[in-house]
Amino acid sequence: MNESNGKPRALVVGAGIAGIATAARLARRGWQVKVVEKNEKSGGRCGQMVIDGYRFDTGATLFLMPELYAETSAALGERMEDHLDLHRIDPTYQLVFQDDTQFHLTSNMHALMAQVEAVEPGAFERLLHYLGEGRRHYELALPNLINRGFYSLPEFINPRMLALFLRLKATTLHSAYAGRFFRTRKLQMAFTFQDMYMGLSPYQAPAVYSLMQATELTDGLYYPAGGMYTIAERLTGIAENLGVEFVYNAPVEQIQVEGKRASGVLLADGRALSAEVVVANADLGYVYRHLLPDDGTADRIDRKEYGCATVMFYWGLDRQYPQLAPHNLLFAGDYRRSFEDVFGKATMPTEPNFYMHAPARLDPTAAPPGCDSLYLAVPVGHMNEDAPQDWPAIQARARQYILRRLAGLGMADLESHIKVEVGLVPPDWKRRYNLTRGSAHGLSHRLTQMAYFRPANRHRCYHNLYFVGASTHPGTGVPTVLVSARLASERILAETGA
């Protein structure tokens, strides 16, 4: 205990979304909490850049599963609606196939039916069944898999859970599952591509992830005014109001241990901070490899499979193009091969899929009047230390391919209108956020790395050292790391009795 005020103390390493939420939850329960962050502001990968009036979210751009945000707000004594001005987006996506034909995903079932039937006559009824099954997967997975912790093997391997996994089609590949409903490649692509947001290939992902398509179309896809970074800003403000102290530009050199306990952290500038509990929100592989004594865990984690990485471009244009929607996905010609190149060869496909976000259509403050802020993400293989990639060449190739594809949509002059440009490749992500292999998604979400098989949220030897974030259960994504914060906070409170 802190002798000065009697409050239990916690140190949180990393001010990502999960770290902020954990700090706020503990402070709400009377803890004295300090968050140390290596960068100049909070948010982690859910960051923001503002350059010459152009505003860019640097990480997440999709607001899904609002009930998980609402639960966090309620646990902190707040209402989500008082902090986030949410706007539902419909159509959710503009999909552009290799032949430049378009498909708009929408919750308007009449409009969706017309598009589906034009691509594959008779498929709309099967789509309704697919979405219904996806919704069922969501309603089963949320309480039984996502929203609960698994702290022993019998909690995960038992008749009830085995039955659940069968109902969730967990042993069926998503691509094969979608093929049961849709014969045409275009519809298969349209209703599996969201696996990329989990750092997965639909040819490797379990069919349970059909819940992503279902929740987007039934519960909606939203945009918070000001961008996704608003979530980090508001959450940080709530935490500060609860008494959390944030220390920025303070990289951690070491998590200090004494016997079987973590005693605090040593900062790069030589300062030592002590606490009764330490919570690591930094990249899990980095924590075990660089901040803790070597006990073999870092090697075990390193042998696990990581999600893909991304080559990113942030372009500020001096004009807008009506061809673009808020969320755009441009597909490769050979959908399957594009994933094989990313996940099998750890490179960028010759013809990659890529995603574009154009927020000024939703929020005019994202760019100067009449201008545009474009966010472009190209999935690529993560960094390979055994066969290092030529990232400048990959980045240049990605840029050329994007411009060529957009020219086919009537934007041949786009390059001449780029007034602000920032490009990031996996080594940049690794340097800024200490991401193992530059993987933006952390550990992969394959079946063998889910739930109990994902690294635990408490250290096996230092029982007052906890972990939150993308590589712990339940996994990557802003709403799911909020769940990791809740699970860790509840475990801390239960195990400390504080």
Short mmCIF file of C-alpha atoms in Angstrom, two decimals, residues 237-498:
data_model
loop_
_atom_site.label_atom_id
_atom_site.label_comp_id
_atom_site.label_asym_id
_atom_site.label_seq_id
_atom_site.Cartn_x
_atom_site.Cartn_y
_atom_site.Cartn_z
CA GLY A 237 -10.05 12.47 -20.02
CA ILE A 238 -12.30 10.16 -18.00
CA ALA A 239 -9.26 8.41 -16.54
CA GLU A 240 -7.65 11.72 -15.58
CA ASN A 241 -10.86 12.84 -13.90
CA LEU A 242 -10.73 9.62 -11.87
CA GLY A 243 -7.22 10.53 -10.73
CA VAL A 244 -5.05 8.58 -13.17
CA GLU A 245 -1.67 10.18 -13.83
CA PHE A 246 -0.22 9.91 -17.34
CA VAL A 247 3.53 10.24 -17.89
CA TYR A 248 4.45 10.68 -21.57
CA ASN A 249 7.77 10.37 -23.40
CA ALA A 250 8.71 7.81 -20.76
CA PRO A 251 9.84 4.53 -22.36
CA VAL A 252 10.21 1.62 -19.94
CA GLU A 253 13.61 -0.04 -19.83
CA GLN A 254 12.66 -2.90 -17.53
CA ILE A 255 9.87 -4.34 -15.43
CA GLN A 256 11.63 -4.88 -12.13
CA VAL A 257 11.04 -8.11 -10.22
CA GLU A 258 11.86 -9.28 -6.73
CA GLY A 259 11.43 -12.97 -6.08
CA LYS A 260 8.05 -13.94 -7.47
CA ARG A 261 6.64 -10.44 -7.73
CA ALA A 262 6.94 -7.46 -10.01
CA SER A 263 8.03 -4.51 -7.89
CA GLY A 264 7.75 -1.71 -10.46
CA VAL A 265 9.40 -0.37 -13.59
CA LEU A 266 12.70 1.24 -14.52
CA LEU A 267 12.37 4.03 -17.07
CA ALA A 268 14.92 4.73 -19.79
CA ASP A 269 15.89 7.99 -18.05
CA GLY A 270 16.85 6.07 -14.90
CA ARG A 271 13.75 6.75 -12.80
CA ALA A 272 12.39 3.79 -10.84
CA LEU A 273 8.67 3.58 -10.05
CA SER A 274 7.17 1.09 -7.64
CA ALA A 275 3.68 -0.35 -7.25
CA GLU A 276 1.76 -3.30 -5.85
CA VAL A 277 0.50 -4.24 -9.33
CA VAL A 278 2.01 -3.79 -12.78
CA VAL A 279 -0.11 -3.98 -15.94
CA ALA A 280 1.64 -4.27 -19.32
CA ASN A 281 -0.23 -2.85 -22.30
CA ALA A 282 2.90 -2.79 -24.46
CA ASP A 283 3.22 -5.38 -27.24
CA LEU A 284 3.22 -8.75 -25.50
CA GLY A 285 6.14 -10.23 -27.42
CA TYR A 286 8.19 -7.12 -26.73
CA VAL A 287 7.41 -7.23 -23.00
CA TYR A 288 8.56 -10.83 -22.62
CA ARG A 289 11.59 -10.35 -24.88
CA HIS A 290 12.89 -6.99 -23.65
CA LEU A 291 11.33 -5.98 -20.32
CA LEU A 292 11.34 -9.22 -18.29
CA PRO A 293 13.97 -11.78 -17.25
CA ASP A 294 14.31 -14.54 -19.83
CA ASP A 295 12.35 -17.62 -18.75
CA GLY A 296 11.75 -19.10 -22.21
CA THR A 297 8.32 -17.49 -22.66
CA ALA A 298 9.60 -14.98 -25.23
CA ASP A 299 10.81 -17.86 -27.42
CA ARG A 300 7.48 -19.67 -27.07
CA ILE A 301 5.55 -16.56 -28.06
CA ASP A 302 7.92 -15.95 -30.94
CA ARG A 303 7.08 -19.39 -32.33
CA LYS A 304 3.41 -18.48 -32.47
CA GLU A 305 1.79 -17.12 -35.60
CA TYR A 306 1.40 -13.37 -35.97
CA GLY A 307 -1.20 -11.50 -37.95
CA CYS A 308 -0.31 -9.63 -41.12
CA ALA A 309 1.23 -6.18 -41.29
CA THR A 310 0.24 -3.17 -43.39
CA VAL A 311 1.82 -0.61 -45.66
CA MET A 312 0.05 2.65 -44.92
CA PHE A 313 -0.38 5.90 -46.82
CA TYR A 314 -1.98 9.08 -45.51
CA TRP A 315 -2.71 11.52 -48.31
CA GLY A 316 -4.01 15.05 -48.01
CA LEU A 317 -5.62 16.10 -51.29
CA ASP A 318 -6.52 19.60 -52.45
CA ARG A 319 -9.79 18.30 -53.92
CA GLN A 320 -12.37 15.58 -53.38
CA TYR A 321 -13.35 12.73 -55.67
CA PRO A 322 -17.04 11.79 -55.77
CA GLN A 323 -16.05 8.24 -56.74
CA LEU A 324 -15.03 7.52 -53.14
CA ALA A 325 -17.28 6.50 -50.27
CA PRO A 326 -16.32 6.76 -46.57
CA HIS A 327 -15.09 3.13 -46.58
CA ASN A 328 -13.77 1.54 -49.77
CA LEU A 329 -12.31 -1.89 -50.40
CA LEU A 330 -10.60 -2.58 -53.72
CA PHE A 331 -10.14 -6.27 -54.43
CA ALA A 332 -7.30 -8.06 -56.12
CA GLY A 333 -7.89 -10.09 -59.25
CA ASP A 334 -6.81 -13.37 -57.64
CA TYR A 335 -8.35 -13.15 -54.17
CA ARG A 336 -6.94 -16.42 -52.86
CA ARG A 337 -3.43 -15.87 -54.19
CA SER A 338 -3.32 -12.42 -52.63
CA PHE A 339 -3.75 -14.01 -49.20
CA GLU A 340 -1.26 -16.76 -49.96
CA ASP A 341 1.35 -14.11 -50.77
CA VAL A 342 0.68 -12.19 -47.55
CA PHE A 343 0.41 -15.12 -45.15
CA GLY A 344 2.46 -17.78 -46.91
CA LYS A 345 5.27 -15.76 -48.47
CA ALA A 346 5.31 -12.74 -46.10
CA THR A 347 5.32 -10.26 -48.95
CA MET A 348 2.98 -7.96 -50.86
CA PRO A 349 0.99 -9.55 -53.68
CA THR A 350 1.53 -8.34 -57.22
CA GLU A 351 -2.13 -7.25 -57.13
CA PRO A 352 -3.04 -6.62 -53.48
CA ASN A 353 -6.38 -5.94 -51.88
CA PHE A 354 -6.41 -2.53 -50.22
CA TYR A 355 -8.69 -0.43 -48.07
CA MET A 356 -9.36 3.32 -48.30
CA HIS A 357 -11.02 5.54 -45.72
CA ALA A 358 -12.23 8.98 -46.77
CA PRO A 359 -13.67 10.55 -43.59
CA ALA A 360 -14.32 14.04 -44.96
CA ARG A 361 -17.59 12.68 -46.42
CA LEU A 362 -18.73 12.11 -42.85
CA ASP A 363 -16.86 14.85 -41.03
CA PRO A 364 -15.86 18.05 -42.89
CA THR A 365 -13.36 18.88 -40.12
CA ALA A 366 -11.14 16.01 -41.32
CA ALA A 367 -9.69 18.22 -44.09
CA PRO A 368 -9.62 21.86 -45.19
CA PRO A 369 -12.74 23.01 -47.11
CA GLY A 370 -13.07 21.25 -50.46
CA CYS A 371 -10.15 18.95 -49.65
CA ASP A 372 -9.80 15.31 -48.64
CA SER A 373 -7.89 13.20 -46.12
CA LEU A 374 -7.32 9.68 -47.42
CA TYR A 375 -6.20 6.72 -45.33
CA LEU A 376 -4.95 3.74 -47.34
CA ALA A 377 -3.98 0.34 -45.94
CA VAL A 378 -2.36 -2.44 -47.97
CA PRO A 379 -2.10 -5.82 -46.17
CA VAL A 380 1.38 -7.30 -46.46
CA GLY A 381 3.36 -10.04 -44.76
CA HIS A 382 4.88 -9.15 -41.40
CA MET A 383 8.61 -8.62 -41.02
CA ASN A 384 10.72 -11.70 -41.60
CA GLU A 385 14.08 -11.61 -39.82
CA ASP A 386 15.30 -14.73 -41.62
CA ALA A 387 14.68 -13.18 -45.04
CA PRO A 388 14.37 -9.39 -44.57
CA GLN A 389 12.07 -7.68 -47.03
CA ASP A 390 13.01 -4.62 -49.08
CA TRP A 391 10.44 -2.29 -47.53
CA PRO A 392 11.23 0.84 -49.58
CA ALA A 393 10.71 -1.20 -52.76
CA ILE A 394 7.49 -2.75 -51.42
CA GLN A 395 6.21 0.67 -50.39
CA ALA A 396 6.98 2.14 -53.82
CA ARG A 397 5.27 -0.79 -55.53
CA ALA A 398 2.20 -0.42 -53.31
CA ARG A 399 1.96 3.30 -54.09
CA GLN A 400 2.20 2.72 -57.83
CA TYR A 401 -0.42 -0.02 -57.72
CA ILE A 402 -2.87 2.12 -55.73
CA LEU A 403 -2.54 5.03 -58.16
CA ARG A 404 -3.01 2.68 -61.12
CA ARG A 405 -6.15 1.14 -59.63
CA LEU A 406 -7.64 4.53 -58.77
CA ALA A 407 -6.91 5.80 -62.27
CA GLY A 408 -9.25 3.06 -63.51
CA LEU A 409 -11.99 4.66 -61.43
CA GLY A 410 -11.55 8.05 -63.08
CA MET A 411 -8.92 9.45 -60.70
CA ALA A 412 -5.97 9.49 -63.09
CA ASP A 413 -4.83 12.92 -61.85
CA LEU A 414 -4.95 12.04 -58.15
CA GLU A 415 -1.17 12.05 -57.65
CA SER A 416 -0.94 15.68 -58.75
CA HIS A 417 -3.44 16.64 -56.04
CA ILE A 418 -1.52 15.09 -53.13
CA LYS A 419 -0.36 18.01 -50.96
CA VAL A 420 0.40 16.08 -47.77
CA GLU A 421 1.83 12.57 -47.75
CA VAL A 422 2.98 10.22 -44.99
CA GLY A 423 3.87 6.60 -45.61
CA LEU A 424 4.47 3.93 -42.96
CA VAL A 425 5.84 0.41 -43.37
CA PRO A 426 6.09 -2.40 -40.77
CA PRO A 427 9.54 -1.32 -39.47
CA ASP A 428 8.01 2.10 -38.72
CA TRP A 429 5.24 0.46 -36.69
CA LYS A 430 7.84 -1.63 -34.90
CA ARG A 431 9.92 1.43 -33.98
CA ARG A 432 7.01 3.55 -32.83
CA TYR A 433 5.01 0.93 -30.93
CA ASN A 434 7.56 -1.87 -30.33
CA LEU A 435 5.37 -4.22 -32.38
CA THR A 436 6.87 -7.68 -32.79
CA ARG A 437 7.53 -8.28 -36.51
CA GLY A 438 5.75 -4.99 -37.23
CA SER A 439 2.42 -6.83 -37.00
CA ALA A 440 -0.37 -4.33 -36.52
CA HIS A 441 -2.72 -7.01 -35.15
CA GLY A 442 -0.45 -8.86 -32.74
CA LEU A 443 -0.80 -12.62 -32.50
CA SER A 444 -3.00 -14.30 -35.09
CA HIS A 445 -6.56 -15.30 -34.22
CA ARG A 446 -6.47 -18.82 -35.56
CA LEU A 447 -8.35 -21.46 -33.58
CA THR A 448 -5.18 -22.71 -31.85
CA GLN A 449 -4.45 -19.17 -30.58
CA MET A 450 -7.88 -18.28 -29.25
CA ALA A 451 -9.26 -18.07 -25.70
CA TYR A 452 -7.30 -20.36 -23.33
CA PHE A 453 -4.69 -20.96 -26.05
CA ARG A 454 -3.92 -17.25 -26.23
CA PRO A 455 -1.23 -16.00 -23.81
CA ALA A 456 -2.63 -15.53 -20.31
CA ASN A 457 -3.44 -12.09 -18.93
CA ARG A 458 -1.36 -12.79 -15.82
CA HIS A 459 2.27 -13.84 -15.64
CA ARG A 460 2.70 -17.46 -14.58
CA CYS A 461 5.45 -16.63 -12.05
CA TYR A 462 4.94 -12.96 -11.13
CA HIS A 463 1.33 -13.07 -10.00
CA ASN A 464 0.97 -9.32 -9.66
CA LEU A 465 1.97 -8.71 -13.29
CA TYR A 466 -0.95 -8.58 -15.72
CA PHE A 467 -1.30 -8.11 -19.47
CA VAL A 468 -3.88 -6.34 -21.63
CA GLY A 469 -4.08 -5.62 -25.35
CA ALA A 470 -4.22 -7.24 -28.75
CA SER A 471 -2.18 -10.38 -28.05
CA THR A 472 -4.11 -11.35 -24.93
CA HIS A 473 -7.64 -12.75 -24.85
CA PRO A 474 -9.98 -11.90 -26.58
CA GLY A 475 -7.70 -10.28 -29.17
CA THR A 476 -7.19 -7.37 -31.52
CA GLY A 477 -9.57 -4.50 -32.29
CA VAL A 478 -10.67 -1.54 -30.17
CA PRO A 479 -13.85 -3.11 -28.74
CA THR A 480 -12.13 -6.39 -27.91
CA VAL A 481 -9.15 -4.79 -26.16
CA LEU A 482 -11.71 -2.98 -24.01
CA VAL A 483 -12.87 -6.45 -23.00
CA SER A 484 -9.27 -7.43 -22.21
CA ALA A 485 -9.12 -4.39 -19.90
CA ARG A 486 -12.29 -5.47 -18.11
CA LEU A 487 -11.12 -9.07 -17.69
CA ALA A 488 -7.72 -8.03 -16.33
CA SER A 489 -9.21 -5.41 -14.02
CA GLU A 490 -11.71 -7.88 -12.59
CA ARG A 491 -8.93 -10.41 -12.05
CA ILE A 492 -6.72 -7.84 -10.32
CA LEU A 493 -9.51 -6.79 -7.98
CA ALA A 494 -10.46 -10.39 -7.22
CA GLU A 495 -6.89 -11.53 -6.57
CA THR A 496 -5.77 -8.52 -4.54
CA GLY A 497 -8.98 -8.14 -2.59
CA ALA A 498 -8.65 -4.40 -3.02
#
